[in-house]
Structure formats: structure tokens, C-alpha cells
Short mmCIF file of C-alpha atoms in Angstrom, two decimals:
data_model
loop_
_atom_site.label_atom_id
_atom_site.label_comp_id
_atom_site.label_asym_id
_atom_site.label_seq_id
_atom_site.Cartn_x
_atom_site.Cartn_y
_atom_site.Cartn_z
CA UNK G 2 3.61 13.92 33.24
CA UNK G 3 5.34 15.60 30.31
CA UNK G 4 8.13 13.43 28.95
CA UNK G 5 10.84 15.88 27.92
CA UNK G 6 13.00 13.04 26.63
CA UNK G 7 10.81 12.57 23.54
CA UNK G 8 11.17 16.21 22.51
CA UNK G 9 14.87 16.28 23.37
CA UNK G 10 15.52 13.14 21.32
CA UNK G 11 13.80 14.66 18.30
CA UNK G 12 16.10 17.69 18.44
CA UNK G 13 19.30 15.65 18.30
CA UNK G 14 21.13 15.08 14.99
CA UNK G 15 19.92 11.92 13.19
CA UNK G 16 23.22 10.11 13.59
CA UNK G 17 23.22 10.79 17.32
CA UNK G 18 19.84 9.09 17.52
CA UNK G 19 21.34 6.05 15.78
CA UNK G 20 24.08 6.03 18.43
CA UNK G 21 21.36 6.03 21.10
CA UNK G 22 19.76 3.04 19.40
CA UNK G 23 23.08 1.20 19.35
CA UNK G 24 23.53 1.91 23.05
CA UNK G 25 20.06 0.50 23.76
CA UNK G 26 20.84 -2.72 21.87
CA UNK G 27 24.10 -3.34 23.74
CA UNK G 28 22.44 -2.48 27.06
CA UNK G 29 19.74 -5.11 26.57
CA UNK G 30 22.50 -7.67 26.00
CA UNK G 31 24.31 -6.52 29.13
CA UNK G 32 21.13 -6.83 31.16
CA UNK G 33 20.75 -10.45 30.09
CA UNK G 34 23.84 -11.47 32.05
CA UNK G 35 24.82 -8.66 34.45
CA UNK G 36 22.89 -9.93 37.51
CA UNK G 37 24.04 -13.53 37.09
CA UNK G 38 27.84 -13.61 36.75
CA UNK G 39 28.66 -14.68 40.33
CA UNK G 40 25.71 -17.09 40.36
CA UNK G 41 26.77 -18.63 37.05
CA UNK G 42 30.42 -19.06 38.01
CA UNK G 43 29.65 -20.61 41.40
CA UNK G 44 26.55 -22.75 40.85
CA UNK G 45 27.08 -23.71 37.21
CA UNK G 46 30.87 -23.68 36.78
CA UNK G 47 31.78 -24.71 40.31
CA UNK G 48 34.14 -21.85 41.18
CA UNK G 49 34.39 -20.63 44.77
CA UNK G 50 32.49 -17.55 45.88
CA UNK G 51 35.78 -15.78 46.64
CA UNK G 52 37.09 -16.44 43.15
CA UNK G 53 33.85 -15.34 41.51
CA UNK G 54 33.69 -12.04 43.43
CA UNK G 55 37.40 -11.41 42.86
CA UNK G 56 36.70 -11.61 39.13
CA UNK G 57 34.56 -8.46 39.48
CA UNK G 58 37.72 -6.65 40.61
CA UNK G 59 39.66 -8.14 37.67
CA UNK G 60 37.10 -6.64 35.28
CA UNK G 61 37.32 -3.25 37.04
CA UNK G 62 41.14 -3.19 36.94
CA UNK G 63 41.15 -4.14 33.25
CA UNK G 64 38.68 -1.36 32.48
CA UNK G 65 41.04 1.05 34.25
CA UNK G 66 43.55 0.24 31.48
CA UNK G 67 41.08 -0.01 28.61
CA UNK G 68 39.68 3.51 28.92
CA UNK G 69 42.95 5.45 28.48
CA UNK G 70 44.17 3.09 25.73
CA UNK G 71 40.95 3.59 23.76
CA UNK G 72 41.11 7.34 24.29
CA UNK G 73 44.60 7.47 22.81
CA UNK G 74 43.60 5.26 19.89
CA UNK G 75 40.53 7.38 19.18
CA UNK G 76 42.72 10.48 18.88
CA UNK G 77 45.50 8.82 16.91
CA UNK G 78 43.76 6.27 14.68
CA UNK G 79 40.16 7.41 14.58
CA UNK G 80 37.11 6.85 16.72
CA UNK G 81 35.48 4.68 14.04
CA UNK G 82 38.21 2.06 14.08
CA UNK G 83 38.52 2.26 17.86
CA UNK G 84 34.77 1.73 18.25
CA UNK G 85 34.88 -1.32 15.98
CA UNK G 86 37.73 -2.90 17.95
CA UNK G 87 36.16 -2.09 21.34
CA UNK G 88 32.76 -3.56 20.48
CA UNK G 89 34.28 -6.67 18.87
CA UNK G 90 36.51 -7.20 21.91
CA UNK G 91 33.52 -6.85 24.23
CA UNK G 92 31.68 -9.48 22.19
CA UNK G 93 34.61 -11.90 22.46
CA UNK G 94 35.03 -11.26 26.19
CA UNK G 95 31.42 -11.78 27.22
CA UNK G 96 30.91 -14.74 24.88
CA UNK G 97 34.05 -16.24 26.44
CA UNK G 98 32.19 -16.69 29.72
CA UNK G 99 29.96 -19.23 27.97
CA UNK G 100 33.02 -21.47 27.51
CA UNK G 101 34.58 -21.01 30.97
CA UNK G 102 35.47 -24.22 32.78
CA UNK G 103 38.52 -23.15 34.84
CA UNK G 104 39.63 -20.21 36.97
CA UNK G 105 42.13 -19.07 34.34
CA UNK G 106 39.49 -19.21 31.65
CA UNK G 107 37.28 -16.94 33.74
CA UNK G 108 40.19 -14.55 34.34
CA UNK G 109 40.96 -14.39 30.61
CA UNK G 110 37.32 -13.69 29.75
CA UNK G 111 37.16 -11.08 32.53
CA UNK G 112 40.32 -9.32 31.39
CA UNK G 113 39.10 -9.21 27.79
CA UNK G 114 35.68 -7.90 28.72
CA UNK G 115 37.12 -5.43 31.24
CA UNK G 116 39.47 -3.88 28.68
CA UNK G 117 36.55 -3.48 26.29
CA UNK G 118 34.27 -2.10 29.01
CA UNK G 119 36.66 0.73 29.80
CA UNK G 120 37.21 1.36 26.10
CA UNK G 121 33.49 1.56 25.41
CA UNK G 122 32.96 4.31 27.99
CA UNK G 123 35.57 6.43 26.23
CA UNK G 124 34.19 5.65 22.76
CA UNK G 125 30.53 6.36 23.55
CA UNK G 126 31.41 9.71 25.16
CA UNK G 127 33.66 10.80 22.30
CA UNK G 128 31.07 9.89 19.67
CA UNK G 129 28.29 11.80 21.43
CA UNK G 130 30.48 14.82 22.19
CA UNK G 131 31.59 15.12 18.55
CA UNK G 132 28.05 15.01 17.19
CA UNK G 133 26.46 17.55 19.57
CA UNK G 134 27.11 20.86 21.27
CA UNK G 135 25.96 22.86 24.27
CA UNK G 136 22.56 21.96 25.68
CA UNK G 137 22.10 19.29 23.02
CA UNK G 138 25.24 17.56 24.27
CA UNK G 139 24.01 17.56 27.87
CA UNK G 140 20.64 16.19 26.78
CA UNK G 141 22.35 13.50 24.69
CA UNK G 142 24.38 12.28 27.67
CA UNK G 143 21.21 12.16 29.74
CA UNK G 144 19.31 10.25 27.06
CA UNK G 145 22.20 7.83 26.70
CA UNK G 146 21.83 7.03 30.40
CA UNK G 147 18.08 6.48 29.89
CA UNK G 148 18.81 4.02 27.07
CA UNK G 149 21.44 2.27 29.19
CA UNK G 150 19.13 1.73 32.16
CA UNK G 151 16.05 0.90 30.12
CA UNK G 152 18.04 -1.65 28.14
CA UNK G 153 19.67 -3.22 31.20
CA UNK G 154 16.28 -3.38 32.93
CA UNK G 155 14.62 -5.05 29.95
CA UNK G 156 17.52 -7.45 29.53
CA UNK G 157 17.44 -8.29 33.23
CA UNK G 158 13.78 -9.25 33.03
CA UNK G 159 14.38 -11.42 29.96
CA UNK G 160 17.45 -13.03 31.51
CA UNK G 161 15.63 -13.70 34.78
CA UNK G 162 12.86 -15.50 32.92
CA UNK G 163 15.24 -17.59 30.81
CA UNK G 164 18.15 -18.38 33.17
CA UNK G 165 18.25 -21.65 35.08
CA UNK G 166 21.09 -23.08 37.15
CA UNK G 167 19.74 -26.54 36.35
CA UNK G 168 20.53 -26.04 32.68
CA UNK G 169 24.04 -24.64 31.93
CA UNK G 170 23.11 -24.35 28.26
CA UNK G 171 20.70 -21.55 29.08
CA UNK G 172 23.43 -19.43 30.67
CA UNK G 173 25.72 -20.14 27.74
CA UNK G 174 23.04 -18.95 25.35
CA UNK G 175 22.57 -15.74 27.36
CA UNK G 176 26.29 -14.94 27.16
CA UNK G 177 26.32 -15.67 23.43
CA UNK G 178 23.31 -13.36 22.97
CA UNK G 179 25.16 -10.66 24.91
CA UNK G 180 28.12 -11.08 22.54
CA UNK G 181 25.78 -10.81 19.55
CA UNK G 182 24.26 -7.61 20.95
CA UNK G 183 27.72 -6.00 21.00
CA UNK G 184 28.31 -6.97 17.38
CA UNK G 185 24.95 -5.53 16.29
CA UNK G 186 25.47 -2.36 18.34
CA UNK G 187 29.04 -2.03 17.06
CA UNK G 188 27.84 -2.26 13.46
CA UNK G 189 25.25 0.49 14.08
CA UNK G 190 27.85 2.64 15.83
CA UNK G 191 30.43 2.31 13.04
CA UNK G 192 27.80 3.11 10.39
CA UNK G 193 26.65 6.14 12.38
CA UNK G 194 30.17 7.51 12.68
CA UNK G 195 30.63 7.31 8.91
CA UNK G 196 33.66 8.27 6.92
CA UNK G 197 36.14 11.05 7.41
CA UNK G 198 35.26 14.47 6.07
CA UNK G 199 36.62 17.95 6.68
CA UNK G 200 38.18 18.59 10.09
CA UNK G 201 36.14 20.39 12.71
CA UNK G 202 37.44 23.76 13.91
CA UNK G 203 38.58 23.99 17.49
CA UNK G 204 36.09 25.28 20.04
CA UNK G 205 37.57 28.66 21.05
CA UNK G 206 36.41 28.14 24.62
CA UNK G 207 38.49 25.02 25.19
CA UNK G 208 41.75 26.71 24.40
CA UNK G 209 44.25 26.05 21.59
CA UNK G 210 44.40 22.67 19.95
CA UNK G 211 47.40 20.57 20.98
CA UNK G 212 50.16 20.24 18.47
CA UNK G 213 50.97 17.01 16.68
CA UNK G 214 53.75 16.44 19.19
CA UNK G 215 51.26 16.00 22.03
CA UNK G 216 50.72 12.29 21.47
CA UNK G 217 50.61 10.99 25.03
CA UNK G 218 48.58 11.85 28.11
CA UNK G 219 50.89 14.72 29.07
CA UNK G 220 48.46 17.22 27.53
CA UNK G 221 45.73 15.86 29.81
CA UNK G 222 47.86 15.89 32.96
CA UNK G 223 48.83 19.53 32.31
CA UNK G 224 45.20 20.64 32.40
CA UNK G 225 44.66 21.53 36.04
CA UNK G 226 40.95 22.14 35.49
CA UNK G 227 40.50 18.58 34.27
CA UNK G 228 42.60 17.16 37.11
CA UNK G 229 40.26 18.78 39.64
CA UNK G 230 37.29 17.23 37.85
CA UNK G 231 38.98 13.81 37.85
CA UNK G 232 39.74 13.97 41.59
CA UNK G 233 36.08 14.72 42.28
CA UNK G 234 35.09 11.90 39.90
CA UNK G 235 37.15 9.37 41.87
CA UNK G 236 35.75 10.61 45.20
CA UNK G 237 32.13 10.48 44.00
CA UNK G 238 32.61 7.00 42.57
CA UNK G 239 34.14 5.73 45.82
CA UNK G 240 31.24 6.97 47.98
CA UNK G 241 28.57 6.18 45.39
CA UNK G 242 28.86 3.94 42.35
CA UNK G 243 31.63 1.88 43.90
CA UNK G 244 29.24 0.76 46.65
CA UNK G 245 26.07 0.15 44.65
CA UNK G 246 26.66 -3.48 43.68
CA UNK G 247 29.07 -4.39 46.47
CA UNK G 248 28.71 -2.79 49.89
CA UNK G 249 24.99 -2.05 49.78
CA UNK G 250 24.08 -5.70 49.09
CA UNK G 251 26.78 -6.60 51.63
CA UNK G 252 25.07 -4.43 54.24
CA UNK G 253 21.81 -6.29 53.61
CA UNK G 254 23.67 -9.59 54.04
CA UNK G 255 25.47 -8.75 57.31
CA UNK G 256 22.23 -7.40 58.77
CA UNK G 257 20.63 -10.75 57.92
CA UNK G 258 17.87 -9.13 55.89
CA UNK G 259 15.82 -10.90 53.23
CA UNK G 260 17.91 -11.07 50.04
CA UNK G 261 14.80 -10.36 47.95
CA UNK G 262 14.87 -6.81 49.28
CA UNK G 263 17.83 -6.03 47.00
CA UNK G 264 15.95 -7.28 43.94
CA UNK G 265 13.08 -4.87 44.59
CA UNK G 266 15.53 -2.10 45.47
CA UNK G 267 17.32 -2.40 42.13
CA UNK G 268 13.98 -2.42 40.30
CA UNK G 269 13.06 0.82 42.08
CA UNK G 270 16.48 2.26 41.27
CA UNK G 271 16.21 1.53 37.55
CA UNK G 272 12.63 2.76 37.26
CA UNK G 273 13.45 6.03 39.03
CA UNK G 274 16.44 6.71 36.77
CA UNK G 275 14.37 6.21 33.62
CA UNK G 276 11.45 8.31 34.91
CA UNK G 277 13.65 11.17 36.13
CA UNK G 278 15.57 11.45 32.88
CA UNK G 279 12.48 10.92 30.72
CA UNK G 280 10.51 13.61 32.53
CA UNK G 281 13.23 16.21 33.19
CA UNK G 282 16.17 15.67 30.84
CA UNK G 283 15.85 19.15 29.31
CA UNK G 284 15.74 20.90 32.67
CA UNK G 285 18.68 18.85 33.91
CA UNK G 286 20.71 19.67 30.80
CA UNK G 287 20.19 23.41 31.41
CA UNK G 288 21.64 23.25 34.93
CA UNK G 289 25.32 23.92 35.57
CA UNK G 290 27.46 20.79 36.09
CA UNK G 291 28.75 21.97 39.48
CA UNK G 292 25.21 22.29 40.82
CA UNK G 293 24.32 18.86 39.42
CA UNK G 294 27.38 17.28 41.04
CA UNK G 295 26.60 18.88 44.40
CA UNK G 296 23.02 17.62 44.13
CA UNK G 297 24.35 14.16 43.25
CA UNK G 298 26.46 14.05 46.41
CA UNK G 299 23.54 15.36 48.49
CA UNK G 300 21.17 12.68 47.17
CA UNK G 301 23.73 9.96 47.89
CA UNK G 302 24.16 11.33 51.41
CA UNK G 303 20.39 10.94 51.75
CA UNK G 304 20.69 7.35 50.55
CA UNK G 305 23.28 6.55 53.23
CA UNK G 306 21.10 8.20 55.88
CA UNK G 307 18.20 5.91 54.95
CA UNK G 308 20.53 2.90 55.04
CA UNK G 309 21.77 3.96 58.49
CA UNK G 310 18.17 4.06 59.69
CA UNK G 311 17.65 0.59 58.19
CA UNK G 312 20.54 -0.80 60.24
CA UNK G 313 18.97 0.48 63.46
CA UNK G 314 15.42 -0.65 62.70
CA UNK G 315 14.06 -3.82 64.25
CA UNK G 316 10.96 -4.03 62.06
CA UNK G 317 11.35 -6.10 58.89
CA UNK G 318 8.80 -4.17 56.84
CA UNK G 319 10.40 -0.85 57.75
CA UNK G 320 13.87 -2.18 56.90
CA UNK G 321 12.66 -3.23 53.46
CA UNK G 322 10.97 0.12 52.82
CA UNK G 323 14.08 2.06 53.88
CA UNK G 324 16.40 0.07 51.62
CA UNK G 325 14.10 0.30 48.61
CA UNK G 326 13.72 4.02 49.30
CA UNK G 327 17.48 4.43 49.65
CA UNK G 328 18.13 2.94 46.20
CA UNK G 329 15.39 5.15 44.73
CA UNK G 330 17.07 8.24 46.25
CA UNK G 331 20.41 6.98 44.94
CA UNK G 332 18.87 7.01 41.44
CA UNK G 333 18.42 10.78 41.62
CA UNK G 334 22.17 11.25 41.94
CA UNK G 335 22.85 8.77 39.15
CA UNK G 336 20.56 10.65 36.77
CA UNK G 337 22.27 13.97 37.52
CA UNK G 338 25.81 12.60 37.44
CA UNK G 339 25.25 10.98 34.04
CA UNK G 340 24.69 14.44 32.56
CA UNK G 341 27.12 16.51 34.63
CA UNK G 342 30.45 14.70 34.42
CA UNK G 343 30.68 13.82 30.70
CA UNK G 344 29.32 17.27 29.80
CA UNK G 345 31.95 18.94 31.96
CA UNK G 346 34.82 16.77 30.71
CA UNK G 347 33.90 17.35 27.07
CA UNK G 348 33.38 21.05 27.68
CA UNK G 349 37.04 21.21 28.73
CA UNK G 350 38.40 18.95 25.97
CA UNK G 351 39.98 20.31 22.77
CA UNK G 352 38.63 18.21 19.92
CA UNK G 353 42.01 16.84 18.82
CA UNK G 354 42.52 15.17 22.21
CA UNK G 355 38.90 14.51 23.14
CA UNK G 356 39.59 10.79 23.20
CA UNK G 357 42.33 11.19 25.79
CA UNK G 358 40.18 13.44 27.98
CA UNK G 359 37.43 10.82 27.94
CA UNK G 360 40.01 8.08 28.48
CA UNK G 361 41.20 9.86 31.62
CA UNK G 362 37.58 10.22 32.75
CA UNK G 363 37.01 6.49 32.19
CA UNK G 364 40.16 5.71 34.21
CA UNK G 365 38.97 7.93 37.08
CA UNK G 366 35.61 6.14 37.17
CA UNK G 367 37.34 2.75 37.12
CA UNK G 368 39.70 3.81 39.92
CA UNK G 369 36.73 4.62 42.12
CA UNK G 370 35.10 1.30 41.23
CA UNK G 371 38.25 -0.51 42.43
CA UNK G 372 38.71 1.51 45.65
CA UNK G 373 35.03 1.69 46.61
CA UNK G 374 34.38 -2.02 47.20
CA UNK G 375 37.70 -2.38 49.06
CA UNK G 376 36.80 0.47 51.41
CA UNK G 377 33.26 -0.83 51.86
CA UNK G 378 34.54 -4.31 52.62
CA UNK G 379 36.79 -2.97 55.35
CA UNK G 380 33.95 -1.01 56.94
CA UNK G 381 31.58 -3.99 56.80
CA UNK G 382 34.22 -6.37 58.13
CA UNK G 383 34.24 -4.77 61.58
CA UNK G 384 31.84 -5.28 64.43
CA UNK G 385 29.77 -2.20 63.64
CA UNK G 386 28.01 -2.30 60.26
CA UNK G 387 26.56 1.18 60.88
CA UNK G 388 30.04 2.62 60.24
CA UNK G 389 29.55 2.01 56.50
CA UNK G 390 26.65 4.48 55.99
CA UNK G 391 28.13 6.96 58.47
CA UNK G 392 31.59 7.16 56.86
CA UNK G 393 30.33 7.16 53.29
CA UNK G 394 27.54 9.61 54.09
CA UNK G 395 30.10 12.05 55.49
CA UNK G 396 32.18 11.47 52.36
CA UNK G 397 29.18 12.50 50.27
CA UNK G 398 28.82 15.71 52.26
CA UNK G 399 32.49 16.45 51.56
CA UNK G 400 31.97 15.78 47.85
CA UNK G 401 29.04 18.21 47.79
CA UNK G 402 31.30 20.92 49.17
CA UNK G 403 34.02 19.96 46.68
CA UNK G 404 31.57 20.27 43.78
CA UNK G 405 30.53 23.78 44.83
CA UNK G 406 34.20 24.74 45.20
CA UNK G 407 34.87 23.33 41.73
CA UNK G 408 32.14 25.61 40.40
CA UNK G 409 34.09 28.62 41.64
CA UNK G 410 37.43 27.45 40.29
CA UNK G 411 36.43 26.01 36.91
CA UNK G 412 34.20 28.34 34.84
CA UNK G 413 32.96 25.48 32.66
CA UNK G 414 31.48 23.84 35.75
CA UNK G 415 29.13 26.74 36.35
CA UNK G 416 27.25 26.74 33.05
CA UNK G 417 26.15 24.24 30.47
CA UNK G 418 29.03 23.82 28.04
CA UNK G 419 28.61 26.77 25.65
CA UNK G 420 24.90 26.25 25.16
CA UNK G 421 23.21 27.71 22.12
CA UNK G 422 19.90 27.64 23.98
CA UNK G 423 17.81 29.80 21.68
CA UNK G 424 18.71 27.66 18.70
CA UNK G 425 18.11 24.46 20.58
CA UNK G 426 14.71 25.56 21.83
CA UNK G 427 13.62 26.55 18.40
CA UNK G 428 14.03 23.14 16.85
CA UNK G 429 16.87 21.09 15.46
CA UNK G 430 20.09 22.73 16.64
CA UNK G 431 22.24 24.31 13.99
CA UNK G 432 25.17 22.13 14.88
CA UNK G 433 27.28 20.47 12.18
CA UNK G 434 27.01 16.71 12.24
CA UNK G 435 30.49 16.18 13.61
CA UNK G 436 30.39 12.47 13.13
CA UNK G 437 29.99 13.14 9.44
CA UNK G 438 32.67 15.82 9.41
CA UNK G 439 35.30 14.10 11.50
CA UNK G 440 35.68 10.36 11.82
CA UNK G 441 38.40 10.29 14.35
CA UNK G 442 39.89 13.69 15.11
CA UNK G 443 43.26 12.22 14.07
CA UNK G 444 46.46 13.81 15.30
CA UNK G 445 48.92 12.69 12.68
#
């Protein structure tokens, strides 16, 4: 197997590679604690299961606010300062879980971390978009997703070995290590962004730069092309990402399947994401975003079909194989979506308001993550669990059609965002290091 990711990484600007390293560090920290929050709050801190699961929604709602706020700050005060605040806030929020003893303490830690989580999505996307162009930008978003999943997977293994409900101190140490990882990653990110230099000219394909009077999100809401992308983002998140850690495990539970099946399914999911991106990141980055989004929806429809078959099977071994296979198929869509959506959003964004465009994208993702579990819970709460894969599978089919329609209506969705392919194929792309040129894209 030829790993395209190695070659693609070598073609990125040096500072972008540092950003990838920072993302890997923070992802390892996230992996240390991500699988254990509900377990920690219930078995170690004594909170009810309902309270612990409700806290997941608190984090999602807070991230819905954090993304747009960070996007506005990145445009107005600079991405460097916004990145520093976001990463420091994330460190405080996750480390706060180590000290939780009451419901309100957990809510405060969740709100703090959720705000930072939404902010970080905006910041990472802005930083990568400003340091790359065209095919290199698409590849960078794909490689960022590789680093995220590889780091979370590694952290999950380390956390699983170290965690013990019999020793609360171990969980506290894991949350403190997660906080430390954000501080280390934040330091690398701030150093990579560097100081302010000359402003970057506007990309002629994104339209005129907004004037200094466009300080709010009005400039984003007036872009009908972006609004269509955001609607599709919410829909895809509802039928896909919003179900991954909620309704799919819930389906396993209501069908009275072995809980260990989900552990193996998530291992398969993570491994497939890393392998797909590592082996084919260049080919993915050369494919139009609309095609990638349609393929994402199609793969998720395939996932729901496999889960539907699992609900009708009476053989335990077959059930397990179908669920593990479903999460592996789901990974295909994740790998494609991670390249398509941020590439498309940043292909539409004028540089002066790139933060707000990515803030709106972060808010759309968070909206889907709030709606998705609520919808899945309603479908699972009835007498017929098979309704969950049927309804969401049909939703995926609708999203595939919407993605193809988007490709006809939004030119940027048909091609990789202004790719300079010949230059990129020939070696290091002749792209100015935008992180060095422009620290924040300030609109003063």
C-alpha cells in the first residue's frame, strides 16, 4: 500500500506541519478521557446516569456558542490571540472535571470545555486555511483528521490501560494530563502562527473583501452559497455524526447485544479512518467537495442498512460482524467529510471574515450534534428499534441528493478550491506562508 499521506505532508508549508503536530498532541490528551466521562461521573463521582448523559448535551450546546464567538474574535482581534484563549480555556475546562464533586461543578466544567471545543474547531480551520491553498488545503484538512483520529486512538489505549474506577486519583490524573496536552498544543499553535506581517490579498474567486463596517455575522448570513452549505452540514450531522456516540450504542443496548461489540466497532472505525486518509488523501483532495459529500451520505446510508440487518438477525456472531462492519463503513464517510466541508467553506470565505465563516460552520456542526441524539432517542424510545436505521438511512439518501444539487448551484462545490495542481504535484507549493504573513486577518 502506498501511503499518500507521507508525501502530502512533506509538500505542506513547514508551519502547517507544526500545526498538525499540535493537533496530534491535543488529540492524544482528548483520547485519554473521551471514552470515560459518563463512567467517571457515575461510578467515581456518584452522579446519576441521566445527569451524566445530559452533560454531553451541555457540552454540545456550549460549543454551539463557542464556535461563532471564536470566529468573530479571530477576525477582529487575531487568530493568534484567539487560539491562545481557546486552548487555555479547554485546558481549564477539562482539568476542572478532575475536581468535580457536585452536579453544578460538572455543569461548570462542561460549559467551559464546550465553549472551548466549539472555539477550537473554528481556530484550527482558520489556521490551516490561511497557511494553504487549493489542493494543499484539501490535503491539510484530511491530514488533520488523520492526526485527530490517530491521537484519540492512541490516547484511548493509554487511558484504558491506566483508568480504574477503584482509584479516583487515576481519573483525576488523566483529566489533568488532558489539560496539559491543550497547553502544550496551544503553545505550539501560537508559535506556528507567529507575528503579524503584511496583509494577504483577497482571493479574487471569493468575491470582494467585506468592509470594516461588516463586524457581525450579517456578512455570513447574506452569503446564500454558504447558507446552502450550512443547511447540508446540519442535515449530515443529524443523520451521521450526531448518532455515532449516542444512538448507535443505544441501538446495541436496546437490542440487548454484548456491550463489548461497541468497543471493537469503534476500534474498527478509527483504524479505517486512519488507513483511508493515509493511503488516499491526495486522491480525495483532488475530488470535488460535492462528490465527496454525496459519497459521505451514501456510505452512511450503507452503515444504517447494515445496522438494520443487525436488528433483524438472531445470530450473535452475525450481529457483532454487522455492527463492526457498519462502523467501518461509517468511517469512509467521515474521512471524506473531513476534507469536503472545511475545504468548501474556506473556498467560499473572503480572508477578512474567514473566522466568521468557520464559526458559522462550527455552529452548524454543533446544531446537528444537539438535534441528532434527540431525534435518535425518540426513534429508539418506541416499540420498534428498526425505525432508527430506516429513518436515518432515508435521511442519508436525501442528503446525497442534496449534495449533488449543491454541486450544480454552488460552483465551488464542484471543484477543489482553486487548486494549483501542477505546482502542488511538482513539489512544495508556491503558496505564501499565510500564517507568517497574516496573524489574524484583523478587520479594524
